[in-house]
Coordinates of C-alpha atoms in Angstrom, one line a residue:
M1 CA 0.0 0.0 0.0
T2 CA 1.3 3.5 -0.9
F3 CA 0.1 6.9 0.2
A4 CA -0.2 10.1 -1.7
R5 CA 1.5 13.2 -0.2
M6 CA -1.1 15.0 1.9
R7 CA -1.4 18.5 3.4
E8 CA -2.4 17.7 6.9
S9 CA -2.2 19.5 10.2
M10 CA -0.3 17.9 13.0
I11 CA 1.0 18.3 16.6
L12 CA 4.2 16.9 17.8
I13 CA 5.0 16.4 21.5
H14 CA 8.7 16.9 22.6
V15 CA 11.5 18.0 20.4
G16 CA 14.2 19.2 22.8
R17 CA 16.4 18.3 25.7
K18 CA 17.6 20.2 28.7
L19 CA 20.8 22.1 27.9
N20 CA 21.9 21.9 31.5
E21 CA 21.4 18.2 32.2
Q22 CA 24.2 16.7 34.2
P23 CA 26.7 14.4 32.5
R24 CA 25.2 11.3 34.0
E25 CA 21.8 12.1 32.7
Q26 CA 23.0 13.1 29.3
G27 CA 22.6 11.6 25.9
A28 CA 20.2 13.5 23.7
R29 CA 16.8 12.4 24.9
E30 CA 15.9 9.7 22.4
Q31 CA 12.3 10.7 21.7
G32 CA 13.2 14.4 21.7
Y33 CA 15.8 13.4 19.2
I34 CA 13.2 11.5 17.1
G35 CA 10.8 14.4 17.4
R36 CA 13.1 17.0 15.9
F37 CA 13.9 14.7 12.9
L38 CA 10.1 14.1 12.4
A39 CA 9.5 17.8 12.4
L40 CA 12.4 18.3 9.9
Y41 CA 11.0 15.5 7.6
I42 CA 7.5 17.1 7.6
H43 CA 8.9 20.6 7.0
Q44 CA 11.3 19.6 4.2
N45 CA 8.6 17.6 2.4
Q46 CA 5.8 20.2 3.0
L47 CA 3.5 17.5 4.4
A48 CA 1.5 19.7 6.8
S49 CA -0.3 23.0 6.4
S50 CA -0.2 23.6 10.2
V51 CA 2.3 22.3 12.7
R52 CA 2.5 22.7 16.5
L53 CA 5.5 21.5 18.5
V54 CA 5.0 21.2 22.3
D55 CA 7.7 20.8 24.9
K56 CA 8.6 21.9 28.4
Q57 CA 11.9 23.3 27.0
L58 CA 12.2 26.3 24.7
P59 CA 14.0 25.6 21.4
E60 CA 16.7 28.1 22.4
L61 CA 17.6 25.9 25.3
A62 CA 17.8 22.7 23.2
M63 CA 20.9 21.7 21.3
L64 CA 19.3 22.0 17.9
A65 CA 21.6 21.9 14.8
P66 CA 21.2 24.7 12.3
E67 CA 19.2 22.6 9.9
F68 CA 16.3 22.4 12.4
A69 CA 15.9 26.1 12.7
S70 CA 13.0 26.4 10.3
A71 CA 11.3 23.1 11.2
C72 CA 11.4 23.9 14.9
S73 CA 10.9 27.7 14.7
K74 CA 9.2 29.8 17.4
D75 CA 6.1 30.3 15.4
K76 CA 5.5 26.5 15.5
F77 CA 6.4 26.1 19.1
V78 CA 4.4 26.1 22.4
Q79 CA 6.2 25.7 25.7
A80 CA 3.9 23.6 27.9
D81 CA 3.7 20.5 30.1
A82 CA 1.7 18.2 27.9
S83 CA 1.0 15.8 30.8
R84 CA -1.4 18.4 32.4
P85 CA -5.0 17.7 31.3
D86 CA -6.1 21.2 32.1
I87 CA -4.0 22.6 29.2
L88 CA -4.2 19.8 26.7
A89 CA -7.6 20.8 25.3
K90 CA -6.1 24.1 24.1
L91 CA -2.9 22.5 22.8
L92 CA -4.8 20.0 20.6
K93 CA -6.7 22.7 18.7
T94 CA -5.5 24.3 15.5
P95 CA -5.7 28.1 15.1
A96 CA -9.0 27.5 13.3
G97 CA -10.3 25.7 16.4
K98 CA -10.3 22.1 15.1
I99 CA -8.3 19.3 16.5
Y100 CA -5.1 18.5 14.7
D101 CA -5.3 15.7 12.2
Y102 CA -2.2 13.8 13.2
I103 CA -0.9 13.7 16.7
F104 CA 2.6 12.2 17.5
N105 CA 3.6 11.5 21.1
C106 CA 7.4 11.5 21.0
G107 CA 7.6 12.5 24.6
G108 CA 8.4 10.8 27.9
E109 CA 11.3 10.1 30.2
T110 CA 14.2 8.5 28.3
R111 CA 16.9 8.5 30.9
Y112 CA 17.8 5.0 32.3
S113 CA 17.9 3.9 35.9
Q114 CA 15.2 6.3 37.2
D115 CA 12.7 5.5 39.9
D116 CA 9.4 4.0 38.8
A117 CA 7.6 7.2 39.9
V118 CA 9.7 9.2 37.4
Y119 CA 8.6 7.0 34.5
R120 CA 5.1 6.8 35.7
N121 CA 4.7 10.6 35.9
R122 CA 6.7 11.6 32.9
S123 CA 6.0 8.8 30.4
Y124 CA 2.9 6.8 31.4
M125 CA 0.8 9.8 32.6
L126 CA 1.8 11.9 29.5
S127 CA 0.6 9.2 27.2
L128 CA -2.6 8.5 29.1
S129 CA -3.4 12.2 29.5
L130 CA -2.8 13.0 25.9
G131 CA -4.8 10.0 24.6
Q132 CA -7.7 10.8 26.9
A133 CA -7.7 14.5 25.8
V134 CA -7.7 13.4 22.1
A135 CA -10.6 11.0 22.7
D136 CA -12.5 13.6 24.6
A137 CA -12.0 16.2 21.9
G138 CA -13.7 13.9 19.4
G139 CA -10.7 12.1 18.0
C140 CA -8.1 12.8 15.3
K141 CA -7.2 11.0 12.1
A142 CA -4.2 9.3 13.7
F143 CA -2.6 9.1 17.1
V144 CA 1.0 7.8 16.9
E145 CA 2.6 6.6 20.1
V146 CA 6.4 6.2 20.0
S147 CA 7.3 3.3 22.2
T148 CA 10.4 1.0 22.5
G149 CA 11.5 -2.5 21.3
F150 CA 12.8 -3.1 24.8
V151 CA 9.3 -4.3 25.8
Y152 CA 10.0 -7.8 24.5
A153 CA 11.4 -10.7 26.4
P154 CA 15.0 -11.0 25.1
D155 CA 15.6 -13.8 22.6
K156 CA 18.1 -14.8 19.9
A157 CA 15.2 -15.1 17.5
P158 CA 13.9 -11.8 16.2
R159 CA 10.9 -10.6 18.2
R160 CA 7.7 -9.9 16.3
E161 CA 4.8 -7.8 17.4
H162 CA 2.7 -10.8 18.7
D163 CA 5.6 -12.2 20.8
R164 CA 5.6 -12.2 24.6
C165 CA 6.4 -8.9 26.3
K166 CA 8.7 -8.9 29.3
P167 CA 10.4 -5.5 29.7
W168 CA 13.8 -5.7 31.3
L169 CA 14.2 -1.9 31.7
K170 CA 12.0 0.2 33.9
L171 CA 11.7 2.7 31.1
A172 CA 10.3 -0.1 28.9
K173 CA 8.0 -1.4 31.6
W174 CA 6.2 2.0 31.8
K175 CA 6.1 2.3 28.0
L176 CA 4.3 -1.0 27.8
E177 CA 1.9 0.1 30.6
A178 CA 1.2 3.2 28.5
E179 CA 0.6 1.1 25.4
E180 CA -1.9 -1.1 27.2
A181 CA -3.7 1.9 28.8
L182 CA -4.1 3.6 25.5
G183 CA -5.3 0.3 24.0
K184 CA -8.0 0.1 26.6
L185 CA -8.9 3.7 26.1
Q186 CA -9.3 3.1 22.4
L187 CA -11.7 0.2 23.0
Q188 CA -13.7 2.3 25.5
K189 CA -14.1 5.2 23.1
Q190 CA -14.5 3.2 19.9
G191 CA -16.2 0.0 20.9
G192 CA -13.4 -2.1 19.6
A193 CA -13.3 -0.5 16.1
V194 CA -10.2 0.7 14.5
G195 CA -9.8 3.6 12.1
G196 CA -10.0 7.3 11.7
G197 CA -12.0 6.6 8.7
A198 CA -11.2 6.6 5.0
G199 CA -11.6 10.0 3.6
G200 CA -10.7 11.8 6.8
G201 CA -13.3 10.7 9.3
R202 CA -12.7 11.1 13.0
G203 CA -13.7 9.5 16.2
G204 CA -12.3 8.0 19.4
L205 CA -8.6 7.3 19.6
P206 CA -7.2 6.1 16.3
L207 CA -4.1 4.6 17.9
V208 CA -1.0 3.1 16.3
V209 CA 2.1 2.2 18.4
M210 CA 5.6 2.2 17.0
R211 CA 8.3 0.2 18.8
T212 CA 11.7 1.3 17.8
A213 CA 15.1 -0.5 18.0
H214 CA 18.2 1.4 19.1
V215 CA 18.0 4.7 17.2
Y216 CA 21.1 6.3 15.7
G217 CA 22.0 9.0 13.2
P218 CA 23.5 12.6 13.2
Y219 CA 23.7 14.2 16.6
T220 CA 22.7 11.0 18.4
G221 CA 23.7 11.1 22.1
R222 CA 23.3 7.5 23.3
W223 CA 23.8 3.9 22.4
L224 CA 26.0 4.6 19.3
G225 CA 27.0 8.0 20.8
T226 CA 28.1 6.3 24.0
A227 CA 30.0 3.7 22.1
L228 CA 31.8 6.3 19.9
A229 CA 32.7 8.4 23.0
L230 CA 34.2 5.3 24.6
A231 CA 36.1 4.4 21.5
R232 CA 37.5 7.9 21.3
V233 CA 38.7 7.7 24.9
Y234 CA 40.4 4.3 24.3
Q235 CA 41.9 5.6 21.1
Q236 CA 43.4 8.5 23.1
L237 CA 44.6 6.1 25.9
G238 CA 46.1 3.7 23.4
K239 CA 44.0 0.8 24.8
D240 CA 41.8 -2.0 23.4
M241 CA 38.1 -1.5 23.6
K242 CA 36.6 -4.6 25.2
F243 CA 33.0 -5.8 24.8
L244 CA 31.2 -7.9 27.4
W245 CA 29.0 -11.0 26.8
G246 CA 29.9 -12.1 23.3
R247 CA 30.1 -11.4 19.6
E248 CA 26.5 -12.6 18.8
L249 CA 24.7 -10.4 21.3
K250 CA 21.9 -8.8 19.2
T251 CA 21.7 -5.0 19.1
S252 CA 19.0 -4.1 16.6
C253 CA 19.1 -0.6 15.4
V254 CA 17.5 1.9 13.0
H255 CA 18.4 5.3 11.5
V256 CA 16.6 8.3 12.8
E257 CA 15.6 9.5 9.3
D258 CA 13.9 6.1 8.7
V259 CA 12.1 6.4 12.1
A260 CA 10.8 9.9 11.1
R261 CA 9.6 8.5 7.7
A262 CA 8.1 5.5 9.5
L263 CA 6.1 7.6 11.9
W264 CA 4.6 9.7 9.1
T265 CA 3.8 6.5 7.1
A266 CA 2.1 5.0 10.1
A267 CA 0.0 8.1 10.6
T268 CA -1.2 8.1 6.9
W269 CA -1.8 4.4 7.0
R270 CA -3.8 4.6 10.2
A271 CA -5.9 7.5 8.9
S272 CA -6.7 5.5 5.8
L273 CA -8.5 2.7 7.6
P274 CA -12.3 2.7 7.5
A275 CA -14.1 2.8 10.8
S276 CA -15.4 -0.7 10.3
T277 CA -12.0 -2.3 10.1
S278 CA -11.5 -5.1 12.6
V279 CA -8.5 -4.8 15.0
S280 CA -7.6 -8.5 14.7
P281 CA -5.2 -8.4 11.8
F282 CA -3.2 -5.5 13.4
S283 CA -3.4 -6.4 17.1
A284 CA -0.4 -6.6 19.4
G285 CA -1.2 -10.2 20.0
A286 CA -1.2 -9.8 23.8
N287 CA -3.2 -12.1 26.0
D288 CA -5.5 -9.3 27.1
A289 CA -7.9 -8.4 24.4
A290 CA -8.0 -4.9 25.6
T291 CA -4.5 -4.3 24.2
A292 CA -5.6 -5.2 20.6
F293 CA -4.4 -2.2 18.6
P294 CA -2.0 -1.6 15.7
V295 CA 1.6 -2.0 16.7
F296 CA 4.7 -2.1 14.5
N297 CA 8.4 -2.7 15.1
V298 CA 10.7 -0.2 13.5
V299 CA 14.1 -1.7 12.8
D300 CA 16.5 -1.9 9.8
H301 CA 17.6 -5.0 7.9
G302 CA 21.1 -5.2 9.4
A303 CA 20.5 -7.8 12.2
T304 CA 23.2 -5.9 14.0
T305 CA 25.3 -7.7 16.6
Q306 CA 28.1 -6.6 19.0
A307 CA 30.5 -8.2 16.5
A308 CA 29.3 -5.8 13.8
L309 CA 29.5 -2.8 16.1
A310 CA 33.0 -3.8 17.2
G311 CA 34.1 -4.2 13.6
L312 CA 32.9 -0.6 12.9
V313 CA 34.8 0.8 15.9
N314 CA 37.9 -1.0 14.7
E315 CA 37.5 0.4 11.1
V316 CA 36.8 4.0 12.2
F317 CA 39.2 4.4 15.1
A318 CA 41.9 1.9 14.2
I319 CA 41.9 0.4 17.7
P320 CA 41.8 -3.3 18.6
T321 CA 38.4 -4.5 19.8
T322 CA 38.1 -7.7 21.8
F323 CA 35.5 -9.7 23.7
T324 CA 35.7 -10.8 27.3
N325 CA 36.1 -14.5 28.1
A326 CA 33.5 -16.7 29.8
F327 CA 35.2 -16.3 33.2
I328 CA 35.0 -12.5 33.1
N329 CA 31.4 -12.6 31.8
T330 CA 30.4 -14.8 34.7
F331 CA 32.1 -12.3 37.1
A332 CA 30.4 -9.4 35.4
R333 CA 26.9 -11.0 35.7
M334 CA 27.4 -11.3 39.5
N335 CA 29.1 -7.9 39.9
L336 CA 27.8 -5.7 37.1
E337 CA 27.6 -2.6 39.2
H338 CA 31.3 -3.0 40.1
V339 CA 32.3 -3.6 36.4
V340 CA 30.3 -0.5 35.2
D341 CA 31.8 1.7 37.9
D342 CA 35.3 0.5 36.8
V343 CA 34.6 1.4 33.2
N344 CA 33.2 4.8 34.2
D345 CA 36.2 5.5 36.5
E346 CA 38.5 4.7 33.6
T347 CA 36.9 6.8 31.0
L348 CA 35.0 9.8 32.4
D349 CA 38.0 11.9 33.6
P350 CA 40.0 11.4 30.4
W351 CA 36.9 12.3 28.4
S352 CA 36.4 15.5 30.3
E353 CA 40.1 16.4 29.9
M354 CA 39.8 15.8 26.1
L355 CA 36.8 18.1 25.9
R356 CA 38.6 20.8 27.8
K357 CA 41.8 20.6 25.7
S358 CA 39.7 20.6 22.5
D359 CA 37.6 23.7 23.5
C360 CA 34.4 21.8 22.9
V361 CA 31.1 23.2 24.1
E362 CA 30.8 22.7 27.9
N363 CA 27.5 20.8 27.8
T364 CA 28.0 18.4 25.0
P365 CA 25.4 15.6 25.0
L366 CA 28.1 13.0 24.4
T367 CA 29.4 11.0 27.2
P368 CA 31.2 7.6 27.7
F369 CA 29.1 7.1 30.8
M370 CA 27.8 3.5 30.9
E371 CA 24.5 2.7 32.5
K372 CA 24.3 -0.5 34.5
E373 CA 20.6 -1.0 33.6
L374 CA 21.4 -1.0 29.9
L375 CA 24.7 -3.0 30.0
Q376 CA 23.0 -6.3 30.6
D377 CA 23.4 -9.6 28.8
K378 CA 20.1 -9.1 26.9
D379 CA 19.4 -9.3 23.2
V380 CA 17.6 -6.4 21.5
N381 CA 16.4 -8.3 18.4
L382 CA 13.4 -7.1 16.4
D383 CA 11.7 -8.2 13.3
G384 CA 10.2 -5.3 11.3
T385 CA 8.8 -7.0 8.3
R386 CA 5.1 -6.5 9.4
F387 CA 5.3 -2.8 9.0
E388 CA 6.9 -3.1 5.6
R389 CA 4.2 -5.6 4.5
V390 CA 1.2 -3.8 5.9
A391 CA 2.1 -0.2 5.2
G392 CA 4.4 -0.6 2.2
F393 CA 7.3 1.1 4.0
K394 CA 10.9 0.9 2.6
Y395 CA 14.0 1.6 4.6
K396 CA 16.6 4.0 3.1
H397 CA 19.3 3.1 5.6
E398 CA 19.2 -0.7 5.6
R399 CA 22.1 -1.3 8.0
I400 CA 24.6 0.7 10.0
T401 CA 27.9 1.1 8.0
K402 CA 31.3 2.7 8.4
A403 CA 30.0 5.6 6.3
E404 CA 27.0 6.1 8.6
V405 CA 29.2 6.1 11.7
Q406 CA 31.6 8.6 10.1
D407 CA 28.5 10.8 9.2
V408 CA 27.5 10.7 12.9
I409 CA 31.0 11.8 14.0
E410 CA 31.0 14.6 11.4
S411 CA 27.7 15.9 12.9
Y412 CA 29.4 16.0 16.3
K413 CA 32.3 18.0 14.8
R414 CA 29.8 20.5 13.3
M415 CA 28.4 21.2 16.7
N416 CA 31.8 21.3 18.4
W417 CA 31.0 18.3 20.5
W418 CA 33.9 16.0 19.4
P419 CA 37.3 16.2 20.9

């Protein structure tokens, strides 16, 4: 299925990150990162006649590269806390007084290792409040919820949308809670029917959930950004870069430009469904029927592993990359916090010194800081064929390559983030 270019109105939640976040909380917030690239894609392709961007942070306080200036300009931006129901009703309306056609929730807490209360308040409640407000306002054509592929039980086999969910990060646990709450809200408002309605009809909560793999691309601040910062430190120290667990650990990923395109494709696909469409062909496949809603994995074709990432680090930085043996891996499983602390102690001070000597900006979003919660022996392994089959989506960045990594580093240099 293909979709013609449309001139729709849309609202996008969260495009920035706090400029003054402390180093251990840094790494450009993933969904703010996704949000700015979605805004850029819509702007460059003239897909929307009216755009509203909502965030707690002003664009001037976010580390936006120059190419985002027009896409995230002041005239499109509203500073607000979108988790507050009392202001959502106004945020959702266009200047003409109608609800926006497409609503993308790219918001939520994306730092790791936070308390449950943080994720509940900043992710779960944001999603639920926004979904409730959309439903109460009479619905839109498409409500796109950006979620994470970390909701699945880890497995060597690629996880499909109907596979068992068992989040191993607190961040993912609350994203899954949000998905399920929105699914139940959709059924309450629509009586189990899916679809904004072919020809632009509205009603209820026309939900579609997009579960992303590790997202990378220009200006990325975590996963790949952390790996590149570590590699740069080890290059400076003249040491090998060692990887825990093994060569075959799965690290599925996807380029941010493809994520932006996928979100827009999902919105147009969702809006095209007639109101009578059954949910069954597009359900999440969960045991609870109340979670039956369209859900898609967003992941490239690279089937990326740690071995592939290590090979790229070796090619780009010309440093040896090795994998720890079974004895060290066993010790690490029992003493992961100690291992992570050792790595951070070894790399954070040299990184800070490198930044100082290079006259880089003080608050670069890059850091080699490793998170214990993320550095677990868990596969991130997604199958994204359903979205390609159902929505006709095609990836432009099929796998992470040396050229892609070099492009990321060049983006850091343009922003004076790279020592």
